[in-house]
Every structure is written in structure tokens, then in C-alpha cells.
mmCIF file of C-alpha atoms in Angstrom:
data_model
loop_
_atom_site.group_PDB
_atom_site.id
_atom_site.type_symbol
_atom_site.label_atom_id
_atom_site.label_comp_id
_atom_site.label_asym_id
_atom_site.label_seq_id
_atom_site.Cartn_x
_atom_site.Cartn_y
_atom_site.Cartn_z
ATOM 1 C CA MET A 1 0.017 -0.172 0.067
ATOM 2 C CA SER A 2 1.272 3.499 -0.911
ATOM 3 C CA THR A 3 1.583 6.437 1.500
ATOM 4 C CA SER A 4 -0.827 8.412 -0.579
ATOM 5 C CA GLU A 5 -3.226 4.948 -0.527
ATOM 6 C CA ALA A 6 -3.038 4.556 3.651
ATOM 7 C CA PHE A 7 -3.526 8.512 4.039
ATOM 8 C CA ARG A 8 -6.894 8.681 1.804
ATOM 9 C CA GLN A 9 -8.426 5.493 3.734
ATOM 10 C CA ASP A 10 -7.609 7.856 7.422
ATOM 11 C CA THR A 11 -8.759 11.271 5.962
ATOM 12 C CA GLU A 12 -12.157 9.286 4.540
ATOM 13 C CA PRO A 13 -15.028 10.318 7.045
ATOM 14 C CA ARG A 14 -16.495 7.979 8.862
ATOM 15 C CA GLY A 15 -20.482 7.823 9.496
ATOM 16 C CA SER A 16 -22.867 7.809 11.655
ATOM 17 C CA TRP A 17 -25.973 6.335 12.837
ATOM 18 C CA ASP A 18 -27.785 8.989 11.465
ATOM 19 C CA ASP A 19 -25.616 8.141 7.645
ATOM 20 C CA VAL A 20 -27.588 4.638 8.166
ATOM 21 C CA ARG A 21 -31.262 6.421 8.534
ATOM 22 C CA ASP A 22 -32.009 7.110 5.728
ATOM 23 C CA LEU A 23 -31.240 4.106 3.516
ATOM 24 C CA PRO A 24 -33.169 1.257 2.741
ATOM 25 C CA PRO A 25 -34.450 -1.370 5.208
ATOM 26 C CA SER A 26 -32.007 -3.946 3.680
ATOM 27 C CA ALA A 27 -29.263 -1.837 4.692
ATOM 28 C CA LYS A 28 -30.381 -0.775 8.157
ATOM 29 C CA LEU A 29 -30.506 -4.833 8.778
ATOM 30 C CA VAL A 30 -27.692 -5.299 7.512
ATOM 31 C CA ALA A 31 -25.504 -3.042 9.548
ATOM 32 C CA LYS A 32 -27.791 -3.798 12.390
ATOM 33 C CA VAL A 33 -26.151 -7.536 11.734
ATOM 34 C CA LEU A 34 -22.398 -6.218 11.832
ATOM 35 C CA GLU A 35 -22.728 -4.457 14.965
ATOM 36 C CA TYR A 36 -23.767 -7.931 16.631
ATOM 37 C CA ASN A 37 -21.037 -9.626 13.971
ATOM 38 C CA GLU A 38 -17.303 -8.410 14.328
ATOM 39 C CA THR A 39 -16.709 -9.201 10.368
ATOM 40 C CA MET A 40 -18.102 -11.059 8.246
ATOM 41 C CA THR A 41 -18.410 -12.357 3.896
ATOM 42 C CA GLN A 42 -21.275 -11.525 2.097
ATOM 43 C CA GLN A 43 -22.659 -14.902 2.058
ATOM 44 C CA GLN A 44 -22.687 -15.058 5.954
ATOM 45 C CA ILE A 45 -24.628 -11.325 6.076
ATOM 46 C CA ALA A 46 -26.731 -13.171 3.529
ATOM 47 C CA ASP A 47 -27.287 -16.612 5.701
ATOM 48 C CA GLU A 48 -28.350 -14.504 8.911
ATOM 49 C CA THR A 49 -30.699 -11.949 7.712
ATOM 50 C CA LEU A 50 -32.281 -14.666 5.357
ATOM 51 C CA LEU A 51 -31.837 -11.701 2.269
ATOM 52 C CA PRO A 52 -30.924 -12.795 -1.154
ATOM 53 C CA SER A 53 -27.732 -12.451 -1.985
ATOM 54 C CA ARG A 54 -28.090 -9.825 -4.397
ATOM 55 C CA THR A 55 -30.192 -7.273 -1.869
ATOM 56 C CA VAL A 56 -26.987 -8.111 0.618
ATOM 57 C CA ARG A 57 -24.730 -7.318 -2.261
ATOM 58 C CA TYR A 58 -26.477 -3.622 -3.070
ATOM 59 C CA ALA A 59 -26.890 -2.947 0.805
ATOM 60 C CA LEU A 60 -23.487 -2.880 1.091
ATOM 61 C CA ASN A 61 -23.002 -0.920 -1.715
ATOM 62 C CA ARG A 62 -25.084 1.993 -0.048
ATOM 63 C CA LEU A 63 -23.704 1.334 3.330
ATOM 64 C CA GLU A 64 -19.776 1.918 1.913
ATOM 65 C CA ASP A 65 -21.583 4.924 -0.544
ATOM 66 C CA GLU A 66 -22.109 6.028 3.191
ATOM 67 C CA HIS A 67 -19.009 5.303 4.416
ATOM 68 C CA VAL A 68 -20.176 3.364 7.982
ATOM 69 C CA ILE A 69 -18.797 0.097 6.379
ATOM 70 C CA ASP A 70 -14.873 -1.420 6.294
ATOM 71 C CA SER A 71 -14.027 -4.222 4.028
ATOM 72 C CA ARG A 72 -11.054 -5.668 3.162
ATOM 73 C CA PHE A 73 -9.724 -9.548 1.056
ATOM 74 C CA SER A 74 -9.926 -12.016 3.009
ATOM 75 C CA PHE A 75 -6.521 -14.093 4.188
ATOM 76 C CA SER A 76 -8.030 -17.463 3.827
ATOM 77 C CA ASP A 77 -10.038 -16.654 -0.011
ATOM 78 C CA ALA A 78 -8.886 -13.990 -1.715
ATOM 79 C CA ARG A 79 -11.753 -13.976 -3.821
ATOM 80 C CA LYS A 80 -13.781 -13.795 -0.645
ATOM 81 C CA ARG A 81 -13.989 -9.581 1.057
ATOM 82 C CA LEU A 82 -14.291 -9.369 4.536
ATOM 83 C CA TYR A 83 -17.233 -6.826 5.579
ATOM 84 C CA SER A 84 -17.270 -4.687 9.480
ATOM 85 C CA LEU A 85 -19.641 -2.240 10.791
ATOM 86 C CA ASP A 86 -17.499 1.094 11.075
ATOM 87 C CA ILE A 87 -19.356 4.034 12.893
ATOM 88 C CA GLU A 88 -18.199 6.288 15.395
ATOM 89 C CA ALA A 89 -19.105 6.062 18.187
#
């Protein structure tokens, strides 16, 4: 990771629950599930919420747009991403 990437990630604004308030119900549900479960894959979120994978993917994209979740690649399977909640306390 270059210095500019690290700087950009550190300066991105963190979201808050106020940002989540105006999102669709599926995004709110995904945010709540991530609040109780520290780190999850998209499939784990779909299994936990009983939402279709496409709906979970849409919700994750909306949450990423609001800067309320953090995603990173899984070390065990680089095809998967791990998602965690990143909301200001």
C-alpha cells in the first residue's frame, strides 16, 4: 500500500447511525447484523439476514457509499471480502 493510499483511507470521513437512517431497510438490517457480528462475508450476511445475495450486495454498496462499513480481502480466500461496521461512537 502506498503512502497516498494510506493517507486517503485515514482521511475518509467515517459514517454515523444518522447516515444509515435514510437508507433502505435491507441496508439497515445489514448494518445491525454487522454491529452484533464483528466481521462477516457477504454469504454469511445473506445467511444471517435471510436476504438474497443480490439484496445484500446492494445493501453493502449503499453502506460503503455512506462510509459506515469497512471491507478487506479475506486471507483464507482472496475471492471473498470481509465486511465490518465502521461507525463513529
